[in-house]
Amino acid sequence: MAAYWLSVVGVLVLCLLSILLAIYSGSSKGRAGALSGPVLPADDDNLLYRIDRVHMNAVEALTPFVVPAVLAMMVGVRPATLATLVWIHIAIRLIHLAVYLRGGNAAKGGSIRTILYVSGALVTIILIVVTTVAAI
């Protein structure tokens, strides 16, 4: 497992990011006097909504990426290949987070934010294919 240290650290970074975003979302809701749960209005112009959505996007992307990453280690995917995919995914998630939290036109659906989210999904699909090929 030592060969996978970069990937292990990357997976932990993704988990930590999700936790930090949960804290940020919860504390933002608390300061705004909002209840836990969905933020209304559900509008990309609403910062509180964007904070909540970026947290939920991170949570939604976490399991489908982390499970194949761990399986990749178990079936012997090359450490450099896995680490590259993990850190590309992290970079995409961080850029997505920055773009969405900043707001403006880039944060609206159908824009760069959507391209980044889809790019993260494609990296996850590539990871699943690489892991499947290594398992076979």
C-alpha positions as CSV (number, residue, x, y, z in Angstrom):
1,M,0.0,0.0,0.0
2,A,3.0,2.3,0.4
3,A,3.2,2.7,-3.3
4,Y,-0.3,4.3,-3.2
5,W,0.5,7.0,-0.7
6,L,-0.3,9.8,-3.1
7,S,-3.7,8.3,-3.9
8,V,-4.4,7.6,-0.2
9,V,-3.6,11.2,0.6
10,G,-5.8,12.4,-2.3
11,V,-8.7,10.3,-1.2
12,L,-8.4,11.7,2.3
13,V,-8.2,15.2,0.9
14,L,-11.6,14.6,-0.9
15,C,-13.1,13.3,2.4
16,L,-11.7,16.3,4.3
17,L,-13.1,18.7,1.6
18,S,-16.5,17.2,2.1
19,I,-16.3,17.6,5.8
20,L,-15.0,21.2,5.6
21,L,-17.8,22.1,3.2
22,A,-20.4,20.6,5.5
23,I,-19.1,22.8,8.3
24,Y,-19.0,25.8,6.1
25,S,-22.6,25.2,4.8
26,G,-23.9,24.6,8.3
27,S,-22.2,27.6,9.9
28,S,-23.3,29.8,7.0
29,K,-26.9,28.6,7.5
30,G,-26.6,29.3,11.2
31,R,-25.3,32.8,10.8
32,A,-28.1,33.5,8.3
33,G,-30.7,32.2,10.7
34,A,-31.7,29.5,8.1
35,L,-32.8,26.0,9.1
36,S,-30.9,22.9,8.1
37,G,-31.9,21.3,4.9
38,P,-32.6,22.8,1.5
39,V,-31.9,26.5,1.0
40,L,-34.6,28.7,-0.5
41,P,-34.7,30.4,-2.8
42,A,-32.9,27.7,-4.9
43,D,-31.2,30.3,-7.0
44,D,-27.6,30.6,-8.2
45,D,-27.7,34.3,-7.2
46,N,-28.2,33.2,-3.5
47,L,-24.8,32.7,-1.9
48,L,-26.2,30.5,0.8
49,Y,-27.7,28.2,-1.9
50,R,-24.4,28.1,-3.7
51,I,-22.6,27.2,-0.5
52,D,-25.1,24.4,0.2
53,R,-25.0,23.1,-3.4
54,V,-21.2,23.1,-3.6
55,H,-21.2,20.9,-0.4
56,M,-23.9,18.6,-1.9
57,N,-22.0,18.4,-5.2
58,A,-18.9,17.3,-3.3
59,V,-20.8,14.7,-1.3
60,E,-22.5,13.4,-4.5
61,A,-19.2,13.0,-6.2
62,L,-17.3,11.5,-3.3
63,T,-18.6,7.9,-3.1
64,P,-18.7,7.2,-6.8
65,F,-15.0,8.3,-7.0
66,V,-13.6,6.9,-3.7
67,V,-15.0,3.4,-4.0
68,P,-13.3,2.7,-7.4
69,A,-10.1,4.4,-6.1
70,V,-9.9,2.0,-3.2
71,L,-10.8,-0.9,-5.5
72,A,-8.1,0.3,-7.9
73,M,-5.5,-0.1,-5.1
74,M,-6.9,-3.6,-4.3
75,V,-6.6,-4.8,-7.9
76,G,-3.2,-3.3,-8.5
77,V,-3.8,-0.3,-10.8
78,R,-0.4,1.3,-11.4
79,P,0.2,3.8,-8.6
80,A,1.2,6.6,-10.9
81,T,-2.0,6.2,-13.0
82,L,-4.2,6.1,-10.0
83,A,-2.5,9.1,-8.3
84,T,-2.8,11.1,-11.6
85,L,-6.6,10.4,-11.8
86,V,-7.1,11.2,-8.1
87,W,-5.3,14.5,-8.2
88,I,-6.9,15.5,-11.5
89,H,-10.3,14.9,-9.8
90,I,-9.2,17.0,-6.8
91,A,-8.1,19.8,-9.0
92,I,-11.5,19.7,-10.9
93,R,-13.4,19.7,-7.6
94,L,-11.5,22.6,-6.2
95,I,-11.9,24.7,-9.4
96,H,-15.6,23.8,-9.5
97,L,-15.9,24.9,-5.8
98,A,-14.1,28.2,-6.5
99,V,-16.2,29.0,-9.6
100,Y,-19.5,28.2,-8.0
101,L,-18.8,30.1,-4.7
102,R,-17.6,33.1,-6.6
103,G,-21.0,33.4,-8.4
104,G,-21.8,35.4,-11.4
105,N,-22.4,34.0,-14.9
106,A,-19.8,31.3,-14.5
107,A,-21.8,29.8,-11.6
108,K,-25.0,29.5,-13.6
109,G,-25.9,26.1,-15.0
110,G,-24.8,25.3,-18.5
111,S,-21.5,27.2,-18.1
112,I,-18.0,26.4,-16.9
113,R,-19.4,25.1,-13.7
114,T,-21.3,22.4,-15.6
115,I,-18.2,21.6,-17.7
116,L,-16.2,21.1,-14.6
117,Y,-18.8,18.9,-12.9
118,V,-19.0,16.7,-16.1
119,S,-15.2,16.6,-16.3
120,G,-15.1,15.2,-12.8
121,A,-17.7,12.6,-13.8
122,L,-15.6,11.7,-16.8
123,V,-12.5,11.2,-14.7
124,T,-14.5,9.0,-12.4
125,I,-15.7,6.9,-15.4
126,I,-12.1,6.6,-16.6
127,L,-11.1,5.4,-13.1
128,I,-13.9,2.8,-13.2
129,V,-12.8,1.5,-16.6
130,V,-9.1,1.4,-15.6
131,T,-10.0,-0.5,-12.4
132,T,-12.3,-2.9,-14.3
133,V,-9.5,-3.6,-16.8
134,A,-7.0,-4.3,-14.0
135,A,-9.5,-6.6,-12.2
136,I,-10.1,-8.7,-15.3
